[in-house]
Short mmCIF file of C-alpha atoms and ligand atoms in Angstrom, two decimals:
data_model
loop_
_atom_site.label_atom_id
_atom_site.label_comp_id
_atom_site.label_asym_id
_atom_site.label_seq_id
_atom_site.Cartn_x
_atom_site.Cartn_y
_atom_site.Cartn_z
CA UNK A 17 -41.46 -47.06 171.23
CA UNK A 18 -43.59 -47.95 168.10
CA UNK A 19 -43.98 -51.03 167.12
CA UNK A 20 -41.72 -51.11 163.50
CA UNK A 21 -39.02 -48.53 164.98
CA UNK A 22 -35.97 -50.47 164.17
CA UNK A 23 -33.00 -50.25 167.28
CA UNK A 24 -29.06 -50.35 167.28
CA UNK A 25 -26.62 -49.12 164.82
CA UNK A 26 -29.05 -50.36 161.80
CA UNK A 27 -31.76 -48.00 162.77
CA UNK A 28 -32.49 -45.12 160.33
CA UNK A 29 -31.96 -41.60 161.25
CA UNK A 30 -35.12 -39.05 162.11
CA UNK A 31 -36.40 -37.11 158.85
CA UNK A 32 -37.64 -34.55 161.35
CA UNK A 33 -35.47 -31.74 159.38
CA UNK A 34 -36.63 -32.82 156.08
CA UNK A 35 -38.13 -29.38 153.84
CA UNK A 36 -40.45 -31.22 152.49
CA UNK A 37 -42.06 -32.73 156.22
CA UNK A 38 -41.75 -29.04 157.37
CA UNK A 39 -43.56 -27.76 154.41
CA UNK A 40 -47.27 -26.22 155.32
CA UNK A 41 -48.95 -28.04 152.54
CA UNK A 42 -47.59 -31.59 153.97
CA UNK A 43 -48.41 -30.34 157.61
CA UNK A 44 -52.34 -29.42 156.30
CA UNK A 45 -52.27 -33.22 154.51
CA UNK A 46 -51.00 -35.31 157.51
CA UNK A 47 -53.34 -32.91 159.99
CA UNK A 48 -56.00 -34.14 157.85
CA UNK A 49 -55.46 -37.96 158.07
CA UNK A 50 -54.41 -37.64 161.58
CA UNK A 51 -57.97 -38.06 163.14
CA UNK A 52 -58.52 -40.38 166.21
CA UNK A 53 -58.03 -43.91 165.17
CA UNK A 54 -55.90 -43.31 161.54
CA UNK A 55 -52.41 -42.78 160.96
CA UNK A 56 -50.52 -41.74 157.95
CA UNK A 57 -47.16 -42.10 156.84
CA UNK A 58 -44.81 -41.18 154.35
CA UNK A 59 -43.65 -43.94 152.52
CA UNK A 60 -41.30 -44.90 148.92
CA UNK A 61 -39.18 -42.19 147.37
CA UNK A 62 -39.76 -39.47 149.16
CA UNK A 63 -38.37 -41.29 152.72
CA UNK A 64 -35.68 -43.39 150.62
CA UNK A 65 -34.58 -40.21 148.99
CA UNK A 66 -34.80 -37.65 151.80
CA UNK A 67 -32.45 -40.57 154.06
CA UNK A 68 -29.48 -40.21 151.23
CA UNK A 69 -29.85 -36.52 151.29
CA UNK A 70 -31.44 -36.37 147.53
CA UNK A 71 -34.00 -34.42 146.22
CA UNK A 72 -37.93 -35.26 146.70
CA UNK A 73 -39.85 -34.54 143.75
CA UNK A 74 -43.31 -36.10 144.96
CA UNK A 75 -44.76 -37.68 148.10
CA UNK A 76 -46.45 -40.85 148.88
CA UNK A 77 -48.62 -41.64 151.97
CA UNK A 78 -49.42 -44.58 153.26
CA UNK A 79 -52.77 -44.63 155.92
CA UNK A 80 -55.06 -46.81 158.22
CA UNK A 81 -58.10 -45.13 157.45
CA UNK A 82 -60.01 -46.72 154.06
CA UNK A 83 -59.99 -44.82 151.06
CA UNK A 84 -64.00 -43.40 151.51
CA UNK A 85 -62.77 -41.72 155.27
CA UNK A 86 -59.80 -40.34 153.15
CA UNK A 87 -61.83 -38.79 150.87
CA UNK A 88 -64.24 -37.48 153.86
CA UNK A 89 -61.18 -36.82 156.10
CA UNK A 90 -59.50 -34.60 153.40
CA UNK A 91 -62.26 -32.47 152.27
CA UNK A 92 -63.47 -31.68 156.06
CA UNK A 93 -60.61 -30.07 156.36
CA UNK A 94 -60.94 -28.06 153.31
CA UNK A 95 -58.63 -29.37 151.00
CA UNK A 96 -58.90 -30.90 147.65
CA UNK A 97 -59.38 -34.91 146.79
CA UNK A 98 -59.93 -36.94 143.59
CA UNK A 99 -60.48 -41.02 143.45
CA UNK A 100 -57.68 -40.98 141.13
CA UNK A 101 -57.30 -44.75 141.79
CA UNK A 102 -60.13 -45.13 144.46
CA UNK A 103 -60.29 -49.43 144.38
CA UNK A 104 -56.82 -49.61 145.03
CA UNK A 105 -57.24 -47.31 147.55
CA UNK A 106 -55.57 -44.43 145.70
CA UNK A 107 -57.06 -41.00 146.43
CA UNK A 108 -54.83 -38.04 145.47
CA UNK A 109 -55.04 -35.17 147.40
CA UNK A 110 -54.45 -31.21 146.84
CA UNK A 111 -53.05 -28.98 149.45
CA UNK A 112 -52.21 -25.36 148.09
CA UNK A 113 -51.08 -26.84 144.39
CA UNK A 114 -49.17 -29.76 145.78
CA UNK A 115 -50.74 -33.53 145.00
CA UNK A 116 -50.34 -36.00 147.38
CA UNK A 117 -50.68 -39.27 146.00
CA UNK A 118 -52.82 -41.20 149.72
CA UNK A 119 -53.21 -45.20 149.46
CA UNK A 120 -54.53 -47.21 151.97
CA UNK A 121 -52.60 -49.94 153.59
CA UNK A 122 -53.20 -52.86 151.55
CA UNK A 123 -51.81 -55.80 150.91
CA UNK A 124 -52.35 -58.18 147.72
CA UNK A 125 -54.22 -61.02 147.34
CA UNK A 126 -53.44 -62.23 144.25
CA UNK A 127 -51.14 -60.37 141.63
CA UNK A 128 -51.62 -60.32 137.43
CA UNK A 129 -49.02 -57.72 136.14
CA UNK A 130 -50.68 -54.38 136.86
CA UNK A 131 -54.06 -55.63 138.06
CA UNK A 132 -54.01 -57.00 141.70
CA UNK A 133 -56.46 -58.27 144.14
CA UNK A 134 -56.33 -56.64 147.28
CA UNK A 135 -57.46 -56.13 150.77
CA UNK A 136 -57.35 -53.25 152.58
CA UNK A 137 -55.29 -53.72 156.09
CA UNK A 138 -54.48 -51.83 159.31
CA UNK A 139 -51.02 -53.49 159.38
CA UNK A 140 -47.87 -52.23 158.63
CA UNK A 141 -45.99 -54.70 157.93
CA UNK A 142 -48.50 -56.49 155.76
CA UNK A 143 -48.34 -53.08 153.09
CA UNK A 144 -44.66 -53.52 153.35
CA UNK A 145 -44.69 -56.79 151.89
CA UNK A 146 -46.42 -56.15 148.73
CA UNK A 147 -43.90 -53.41 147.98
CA UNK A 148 -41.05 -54.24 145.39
CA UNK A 149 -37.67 -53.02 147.22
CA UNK A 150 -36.82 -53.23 151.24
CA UNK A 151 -35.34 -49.81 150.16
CA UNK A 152 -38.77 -48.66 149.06
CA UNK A 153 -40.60 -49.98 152.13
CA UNK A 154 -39.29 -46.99 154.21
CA UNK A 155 -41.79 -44.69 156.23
CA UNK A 156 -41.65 -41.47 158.11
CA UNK A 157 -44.46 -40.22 160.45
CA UNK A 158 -45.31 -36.49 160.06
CA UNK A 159 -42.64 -35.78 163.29
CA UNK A 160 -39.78 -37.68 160.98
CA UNK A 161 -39.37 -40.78 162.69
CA UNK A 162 -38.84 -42.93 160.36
CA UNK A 163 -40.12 -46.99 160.44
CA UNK A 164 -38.66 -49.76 158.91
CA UNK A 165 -40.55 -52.57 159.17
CA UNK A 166 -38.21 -54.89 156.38
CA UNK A 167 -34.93 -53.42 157.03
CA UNK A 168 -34.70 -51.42 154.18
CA UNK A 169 -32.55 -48.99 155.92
CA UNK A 170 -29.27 -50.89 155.91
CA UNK A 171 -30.32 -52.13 152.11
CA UNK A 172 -30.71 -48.28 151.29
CA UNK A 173 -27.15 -47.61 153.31
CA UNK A 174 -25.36 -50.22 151.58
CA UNK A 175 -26.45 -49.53 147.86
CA UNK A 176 -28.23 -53.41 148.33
CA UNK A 177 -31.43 -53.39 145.63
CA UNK A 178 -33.50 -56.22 147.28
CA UNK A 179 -36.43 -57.77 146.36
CA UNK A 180 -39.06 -58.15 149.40
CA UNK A 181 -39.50 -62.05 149.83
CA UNK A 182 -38.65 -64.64 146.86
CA UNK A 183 -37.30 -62.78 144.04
CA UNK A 184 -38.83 -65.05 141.07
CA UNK A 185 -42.25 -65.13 143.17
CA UNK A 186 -42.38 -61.29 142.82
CA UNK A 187 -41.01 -60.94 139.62
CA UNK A 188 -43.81 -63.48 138.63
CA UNK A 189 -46.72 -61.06 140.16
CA UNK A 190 -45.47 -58.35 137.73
CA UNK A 191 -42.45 -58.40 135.51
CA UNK A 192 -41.78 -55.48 135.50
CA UNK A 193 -40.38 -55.47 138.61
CA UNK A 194 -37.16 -56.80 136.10
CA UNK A 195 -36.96 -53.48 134.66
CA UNK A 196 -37.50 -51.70 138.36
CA UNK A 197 -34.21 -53.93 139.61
CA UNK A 198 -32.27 -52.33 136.57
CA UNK A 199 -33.77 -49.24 137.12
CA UNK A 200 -33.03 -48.94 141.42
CA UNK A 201 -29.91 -49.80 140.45
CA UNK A 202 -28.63 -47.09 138.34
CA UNK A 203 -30.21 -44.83 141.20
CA UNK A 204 -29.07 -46.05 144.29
CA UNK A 205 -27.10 -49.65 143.93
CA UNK A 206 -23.31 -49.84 144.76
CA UNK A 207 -21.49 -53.00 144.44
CA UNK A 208 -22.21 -55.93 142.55
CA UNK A 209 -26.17 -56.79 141.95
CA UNK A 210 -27.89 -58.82 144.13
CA UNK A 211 -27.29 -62.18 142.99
CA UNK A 212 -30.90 -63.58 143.65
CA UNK A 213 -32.54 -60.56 142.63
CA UNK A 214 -30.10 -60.61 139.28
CA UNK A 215 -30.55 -64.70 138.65
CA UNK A 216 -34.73 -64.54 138.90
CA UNK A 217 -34.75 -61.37 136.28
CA UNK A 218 -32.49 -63.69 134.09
CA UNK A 219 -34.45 -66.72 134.31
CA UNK A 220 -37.92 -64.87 133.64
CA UNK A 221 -36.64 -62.32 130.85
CA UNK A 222 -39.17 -63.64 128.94
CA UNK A 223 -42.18 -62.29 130.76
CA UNK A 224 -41.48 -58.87 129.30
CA UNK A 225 -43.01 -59.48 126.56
CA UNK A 226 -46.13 -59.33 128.61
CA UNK A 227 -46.11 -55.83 129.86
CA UNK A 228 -47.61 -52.88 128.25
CA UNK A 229 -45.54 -50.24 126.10
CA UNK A 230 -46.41 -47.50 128.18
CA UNK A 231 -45.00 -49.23 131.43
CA UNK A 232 -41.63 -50.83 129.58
CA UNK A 233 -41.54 -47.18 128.58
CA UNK A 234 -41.82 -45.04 131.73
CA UNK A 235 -39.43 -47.64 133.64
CA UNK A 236 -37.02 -47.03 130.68
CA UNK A 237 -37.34 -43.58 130.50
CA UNK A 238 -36.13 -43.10 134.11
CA UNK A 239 -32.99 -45.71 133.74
CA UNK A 240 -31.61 -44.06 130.66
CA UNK A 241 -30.65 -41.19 132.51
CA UNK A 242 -29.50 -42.18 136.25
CA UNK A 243 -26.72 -42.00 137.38
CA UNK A 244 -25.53 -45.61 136.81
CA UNK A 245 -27.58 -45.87 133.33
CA UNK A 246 -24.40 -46.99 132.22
CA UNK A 247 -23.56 -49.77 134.10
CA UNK A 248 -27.53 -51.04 134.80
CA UNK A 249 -27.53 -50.82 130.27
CA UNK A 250 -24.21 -53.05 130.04
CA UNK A 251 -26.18 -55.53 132.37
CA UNK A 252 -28.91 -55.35 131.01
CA UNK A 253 -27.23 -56.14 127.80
CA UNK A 254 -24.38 -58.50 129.43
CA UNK A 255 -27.27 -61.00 130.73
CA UNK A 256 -29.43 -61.16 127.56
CA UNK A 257 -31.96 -58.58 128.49
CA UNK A 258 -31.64 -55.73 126.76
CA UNK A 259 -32.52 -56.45 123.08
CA UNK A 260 -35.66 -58.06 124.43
CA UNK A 261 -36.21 -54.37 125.75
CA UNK A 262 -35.34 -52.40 122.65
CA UNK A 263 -37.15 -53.89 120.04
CA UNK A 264 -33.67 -54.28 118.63
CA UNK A 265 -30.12 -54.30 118.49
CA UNK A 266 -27.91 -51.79 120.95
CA UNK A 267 -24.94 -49.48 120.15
CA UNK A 268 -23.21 -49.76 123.52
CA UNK A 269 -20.14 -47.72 122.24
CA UNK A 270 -22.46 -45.09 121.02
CA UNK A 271 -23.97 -44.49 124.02
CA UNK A 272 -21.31 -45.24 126.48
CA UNK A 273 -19.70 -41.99 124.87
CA UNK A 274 -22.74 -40.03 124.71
CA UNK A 275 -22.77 -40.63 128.42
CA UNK A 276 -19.21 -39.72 129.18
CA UNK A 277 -19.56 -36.49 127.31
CA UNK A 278 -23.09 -35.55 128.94
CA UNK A 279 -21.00 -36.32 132.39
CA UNK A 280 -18.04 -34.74 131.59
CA UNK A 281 -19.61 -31.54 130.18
CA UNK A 282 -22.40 -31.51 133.42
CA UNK A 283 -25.33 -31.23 130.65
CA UNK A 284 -28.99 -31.70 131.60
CA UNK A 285 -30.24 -35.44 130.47
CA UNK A 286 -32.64 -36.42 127.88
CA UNK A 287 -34.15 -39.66 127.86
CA UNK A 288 -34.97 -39.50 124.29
CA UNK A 289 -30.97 -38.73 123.09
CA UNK A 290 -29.88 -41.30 125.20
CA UNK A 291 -32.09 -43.69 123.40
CA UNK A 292 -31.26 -42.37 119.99
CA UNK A 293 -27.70 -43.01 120.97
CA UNK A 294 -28.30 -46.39 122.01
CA UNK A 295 -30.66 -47.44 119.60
CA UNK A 296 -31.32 -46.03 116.31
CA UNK A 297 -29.26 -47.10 113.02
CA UNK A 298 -31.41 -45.97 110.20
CA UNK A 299 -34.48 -43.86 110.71
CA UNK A 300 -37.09 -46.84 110.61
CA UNK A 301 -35.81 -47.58 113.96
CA UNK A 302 -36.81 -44.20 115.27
CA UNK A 303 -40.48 -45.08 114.01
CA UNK A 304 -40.63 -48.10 115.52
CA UNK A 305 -39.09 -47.43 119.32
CA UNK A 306 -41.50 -44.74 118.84
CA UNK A 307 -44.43 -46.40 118.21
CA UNK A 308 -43.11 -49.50 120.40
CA UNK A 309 -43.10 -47.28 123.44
CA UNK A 310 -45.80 -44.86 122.59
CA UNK A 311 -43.06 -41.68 122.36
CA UNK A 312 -43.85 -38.05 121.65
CA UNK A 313 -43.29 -36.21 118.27
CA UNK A 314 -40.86 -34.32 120.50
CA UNK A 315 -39.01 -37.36 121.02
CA UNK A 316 -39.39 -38.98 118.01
CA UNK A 317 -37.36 -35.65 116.82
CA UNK A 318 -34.43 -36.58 118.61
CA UNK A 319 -34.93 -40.19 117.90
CA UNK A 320 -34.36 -39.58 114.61
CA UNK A 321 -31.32 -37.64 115.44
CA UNK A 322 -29.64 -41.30 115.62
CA UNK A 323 -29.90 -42.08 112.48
CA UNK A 324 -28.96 -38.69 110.89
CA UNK A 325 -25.69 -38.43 108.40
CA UNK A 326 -23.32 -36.23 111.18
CA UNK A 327 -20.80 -35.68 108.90
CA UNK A 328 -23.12 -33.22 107.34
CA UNK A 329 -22.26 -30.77 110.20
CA UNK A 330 -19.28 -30.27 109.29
CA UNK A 331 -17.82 -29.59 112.66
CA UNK A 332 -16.26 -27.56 114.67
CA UNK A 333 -16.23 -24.99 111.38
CA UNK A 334 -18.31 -21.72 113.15
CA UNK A 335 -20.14 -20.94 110.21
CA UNK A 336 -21.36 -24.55 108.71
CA UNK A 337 -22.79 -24.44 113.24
CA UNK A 338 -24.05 -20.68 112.54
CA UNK A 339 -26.28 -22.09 109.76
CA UNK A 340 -27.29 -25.47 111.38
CA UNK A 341 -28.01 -23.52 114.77
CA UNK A 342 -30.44 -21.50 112.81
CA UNK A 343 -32.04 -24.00 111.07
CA UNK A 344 -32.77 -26.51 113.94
CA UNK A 345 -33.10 -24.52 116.85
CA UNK A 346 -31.39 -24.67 120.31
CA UNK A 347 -32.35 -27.78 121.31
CA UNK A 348 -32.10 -30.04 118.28
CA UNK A 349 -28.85 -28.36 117.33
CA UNK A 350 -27.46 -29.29 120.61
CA UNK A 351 -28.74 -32.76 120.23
CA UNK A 352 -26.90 -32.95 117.00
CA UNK A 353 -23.63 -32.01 118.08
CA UNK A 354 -23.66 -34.46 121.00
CA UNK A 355 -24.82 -37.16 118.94
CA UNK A 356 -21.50 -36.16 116.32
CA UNK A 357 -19.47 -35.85 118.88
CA UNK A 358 -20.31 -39.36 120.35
CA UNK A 359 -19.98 -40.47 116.77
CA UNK A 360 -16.57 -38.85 116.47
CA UNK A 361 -15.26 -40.34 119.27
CA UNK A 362 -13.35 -37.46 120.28
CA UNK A 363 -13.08 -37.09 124.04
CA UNK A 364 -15.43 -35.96 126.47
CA UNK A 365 -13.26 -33.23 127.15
CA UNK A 366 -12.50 -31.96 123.73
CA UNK A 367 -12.46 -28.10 123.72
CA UNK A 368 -13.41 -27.83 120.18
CA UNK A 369 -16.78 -29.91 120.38
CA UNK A 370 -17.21 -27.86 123.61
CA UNK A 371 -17.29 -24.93 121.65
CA UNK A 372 -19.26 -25.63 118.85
CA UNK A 373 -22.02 -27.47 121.73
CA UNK A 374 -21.98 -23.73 123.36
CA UNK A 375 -22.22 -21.91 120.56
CA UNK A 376 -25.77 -20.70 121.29
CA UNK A 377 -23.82 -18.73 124.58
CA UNK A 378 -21.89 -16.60 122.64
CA UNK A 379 -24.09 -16.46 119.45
CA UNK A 380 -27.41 -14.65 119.07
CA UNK A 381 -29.49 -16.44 116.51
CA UNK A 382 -30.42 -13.64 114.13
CA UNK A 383 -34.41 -12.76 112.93
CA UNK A 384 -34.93 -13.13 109.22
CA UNK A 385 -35.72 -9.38 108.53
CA UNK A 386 -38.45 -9.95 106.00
CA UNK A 387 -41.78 -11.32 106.11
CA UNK A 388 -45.01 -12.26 103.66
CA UNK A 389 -46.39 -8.65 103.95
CA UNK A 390 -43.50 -7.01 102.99
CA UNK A 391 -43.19 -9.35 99.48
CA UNK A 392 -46.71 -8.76 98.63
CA UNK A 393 -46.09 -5.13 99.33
CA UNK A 394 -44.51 -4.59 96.03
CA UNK A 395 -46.96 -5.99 93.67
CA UNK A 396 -50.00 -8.17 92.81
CA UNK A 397 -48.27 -11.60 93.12
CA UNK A 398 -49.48 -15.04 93.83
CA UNK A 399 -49.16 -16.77 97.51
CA UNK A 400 -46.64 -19.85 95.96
CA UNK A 401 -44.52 -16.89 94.46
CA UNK A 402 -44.57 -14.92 97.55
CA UNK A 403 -43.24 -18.22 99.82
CA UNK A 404 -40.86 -18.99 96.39
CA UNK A 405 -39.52 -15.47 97.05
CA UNK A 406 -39.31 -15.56 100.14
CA UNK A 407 -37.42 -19.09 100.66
CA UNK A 408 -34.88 -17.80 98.13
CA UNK A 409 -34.00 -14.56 99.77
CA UNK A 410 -33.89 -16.35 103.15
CA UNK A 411 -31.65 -19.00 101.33
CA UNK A 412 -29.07 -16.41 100.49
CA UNK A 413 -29.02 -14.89 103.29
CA UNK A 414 -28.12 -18.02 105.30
CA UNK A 415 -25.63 -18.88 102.85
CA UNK A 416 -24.03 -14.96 102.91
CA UNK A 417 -23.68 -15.26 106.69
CA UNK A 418 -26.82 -13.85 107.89
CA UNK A 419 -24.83 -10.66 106.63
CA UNK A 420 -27.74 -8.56 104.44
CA UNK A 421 -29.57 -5.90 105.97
CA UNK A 422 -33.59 -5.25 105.74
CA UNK A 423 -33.06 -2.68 103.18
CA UNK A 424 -30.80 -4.89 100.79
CA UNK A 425 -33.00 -7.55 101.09
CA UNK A 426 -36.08 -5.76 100.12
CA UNK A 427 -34.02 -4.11 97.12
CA UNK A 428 -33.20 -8.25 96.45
CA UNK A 429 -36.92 -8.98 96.30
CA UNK A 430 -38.00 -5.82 94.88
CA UNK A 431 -35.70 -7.37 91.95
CA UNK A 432 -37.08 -11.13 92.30
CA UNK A 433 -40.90 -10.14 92.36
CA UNK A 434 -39.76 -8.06 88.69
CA UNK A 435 -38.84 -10.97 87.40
CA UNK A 436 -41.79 -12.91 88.89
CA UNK A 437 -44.17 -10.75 87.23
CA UNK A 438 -42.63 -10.60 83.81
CA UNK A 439 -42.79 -14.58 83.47
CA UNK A 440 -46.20 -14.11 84.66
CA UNK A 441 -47.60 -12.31 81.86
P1 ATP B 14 -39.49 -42.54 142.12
O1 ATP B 14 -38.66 -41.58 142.88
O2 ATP B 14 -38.80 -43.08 140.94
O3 ATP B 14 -40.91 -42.10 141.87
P2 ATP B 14 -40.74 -44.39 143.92
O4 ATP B 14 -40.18 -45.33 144.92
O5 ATP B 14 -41.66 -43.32 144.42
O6 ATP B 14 -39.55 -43.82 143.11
P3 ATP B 14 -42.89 -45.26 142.28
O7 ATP B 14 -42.82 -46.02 141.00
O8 ATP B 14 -43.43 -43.88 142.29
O9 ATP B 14 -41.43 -45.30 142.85
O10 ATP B 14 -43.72 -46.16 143.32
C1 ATP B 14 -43.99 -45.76 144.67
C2 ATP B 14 -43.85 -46.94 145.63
O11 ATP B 14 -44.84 -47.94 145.31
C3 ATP B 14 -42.51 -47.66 145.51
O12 ATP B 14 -41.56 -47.09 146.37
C4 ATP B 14 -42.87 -49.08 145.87
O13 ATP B 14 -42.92 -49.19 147.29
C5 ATP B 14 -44.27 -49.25 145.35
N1 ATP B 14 -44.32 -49.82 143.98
C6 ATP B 14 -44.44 -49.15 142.81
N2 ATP B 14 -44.48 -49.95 141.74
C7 ATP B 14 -44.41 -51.20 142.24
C8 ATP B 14 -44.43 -52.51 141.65
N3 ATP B 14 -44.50 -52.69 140.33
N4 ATP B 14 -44.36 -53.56 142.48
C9 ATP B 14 -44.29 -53.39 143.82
N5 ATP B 14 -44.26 -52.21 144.44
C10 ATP B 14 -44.32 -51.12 143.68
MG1 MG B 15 -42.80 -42.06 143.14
#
């Protein structure tokens, strides 16, 4: 039996039936760092996952062999590698289009935040140890058998989010292992927090303020929408932490509604909404979260959805949604509605919002029959006069219910771009 393979009722079941070990592109990967002398493993999400039956998005090896006879290992056998992270050990490798991130047993020798000195290591257990979560220190071999040299398994079983070792000794090595506790919790915690775990994130909230936007940010970005994001944002907030996190003050109510409705109406996530719900009063907070965590335009959008006036929508009336479907798009408009809704405080189940939410279903957004050509068709007018023309047709269509054809639009400009040429002369 191998050395880690944990025995009795504790002992994790075989992955051996797992898609994503059966998959050629993993088979091609392991055959590759399977040589005399290395061995590879699977190891974090995709073993923690696979063992509660959830999806695997992307895979993680763990190996003996140094990062140099990866890189040799991999492309001898025909397949694709890049250093991505080489003096960490990091070397991701391609198989068919699938990356494969490879590290090399290591453990630390001395941790600042992101930056850690390390020494490669042939030992299990020792690249266990410098992992954040038992739950995360979970491997499988290529034939599924999986090894749990921490017991992470009955951690992972019982919903239990435990640091490895001292909690406030590895929260000191990086803070934003913090955030990670919050963050494994909304995933995969059941029960109360661990208290140890809970007490050292308390005690060192203030080492946040250390960590880079970008990392506060991606951490974030995945806890906003588990499936506890509810519960780990109440901690959060409950023990002090969260305004340290947002820049700013929270609007629990806001968001704990958002959240119901999302749940209740089985709607796809979006970290950035969620945020905007929890977060943004006026619209300077949208510029600042945004340039706090280094955000996209795209979700500075819906940021500033937050702060918008949602009376304006005047909901559920069809045609005030008609016009505000067409003039934000899909997505945007659907943001809008959720964040009213939330605002509203009507119930998650309310068939009205429903409705106006879905109205994109039953709806086709029309095409506004008439472009630049056809304005500049009918006489020698200047660009401005053409977009003035156009903007006011377009206007009055909107307003008329999208109801005027081609034809009585182009009589309608025909009439405008007379008028525009008289004042002209
Ligand atoms: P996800 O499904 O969210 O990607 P994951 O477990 O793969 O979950 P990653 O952030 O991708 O999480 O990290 C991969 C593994 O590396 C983790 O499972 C953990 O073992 C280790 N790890 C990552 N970040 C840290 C950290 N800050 N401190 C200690 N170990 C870490
Ligand atoms: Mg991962």
């Amino acid at each position: 039996m191998p050395e880690h393979a944990v025995k009795g009722s504790s002992a994790p079941p075989s992955l051996k039936d797992a898609d994503w070990l059966k998959r050629p592109e993993t088979g091609r990967v392991f055959a590759a760092l399977g040589a005399p002398g290395v061995e590879t493993r699977a190891v974090g999400g995709a073993v923690r996952n696979a063992l509660l039956g959830l999806p695997v998005t992307e895979i993680d090896l763990a190996t003996t062999a140094p990062p140099d006879k990866v890189m040799t290992l991999v492309r001898e056998a025909g397949l694709k590698a890049v250093p991505t992270g080489i003096v960490h050990g990091t070397v991701t490798v391609i198989a068919g289009s699938v990356p494969f991130e490879v590290t090399t047993l290591r453990r630390d020798v001395e941790t600042f935040g992101r930056r850690a000195t390390i020494a490669f290591t042939e030992n299990w257990e020792e690249d266990a140890r410098r992992r954040d979560f038992t739950l995360n220190a979970l491997y499988a071999a290529s034939d599924g058998t999986v090894f749990d040299p921490l017991g992470g398994y009955p951690d992972l079983a019982a919903g239990r989010v435990r640091f490895i070792g001292d909690a406030e000794a590895r929260i000191k090595e990086d803070y934003l292992r913090i955030l990670r506790f919050f963050r494994f919790n909304a995933y995969y915690g059941k029960g109360p927090l661990d208290q140890e775990g809970l007490q050292a994130a308390v005690r060192l909230r203030g080492g946040l303020d250390q960590l880079s936007a970008e990392r506060i940010a991606a951490e974030l970005r995945r806890l906003l929408v588990a499936p506890g994001a509810l519960g780990a944002i109440e901690a959060l907030y409950d023990y002090g932490l969260l305004t340290g996190v947002l820049g700013g003050a929270p609007r629990l109510m806001r968001f704990a509604r958002l959240v119901a409705i999302e749940t209740a109406q089985g709607l796809t996530l979006d970290a950035a909404l969620r945020l905007a719900a929890l977060a943004v009063f006026v619209p300077e907070d949208a510029s600042r979260l945004a340039a706090r965590l280094h955000l996209s335009n795209a979700a500075l959008a819906l940021l500033e959805l937050g702060a918008a006036d949602h009376a304006r929508l005047e909901l559920p009336d069809e045609d005030a949604a008609k016009r505000a479907l067409y003039r934000l798009g899909q997505c945007i408009f659907e943001a809008h509605v959720l964040m009213a809704w939330a605002d509203a405080g009507a119930s998650p189940e309310d068939p009205r919002w429903r409705q106006a939410l879905t109205l994109a279903d039953r709806w086709q957004v029309p095409e506004f029959p008439v472009r630049g050509p056809d304005i500049m068709a009918l006489g020698d007018l200047k660009g401005p006069v053409i977009g003035d023309i156009l903007r006011e047709l377009e206007q009055g269509w909107i307003e008329g219910g999208f109801a005027e054809d081609r034809e009585q639009l182009l009589a309608k400009a025909a009439k405008l771009a007379g008028k525009a040429g008289r004042s002209a002369d």
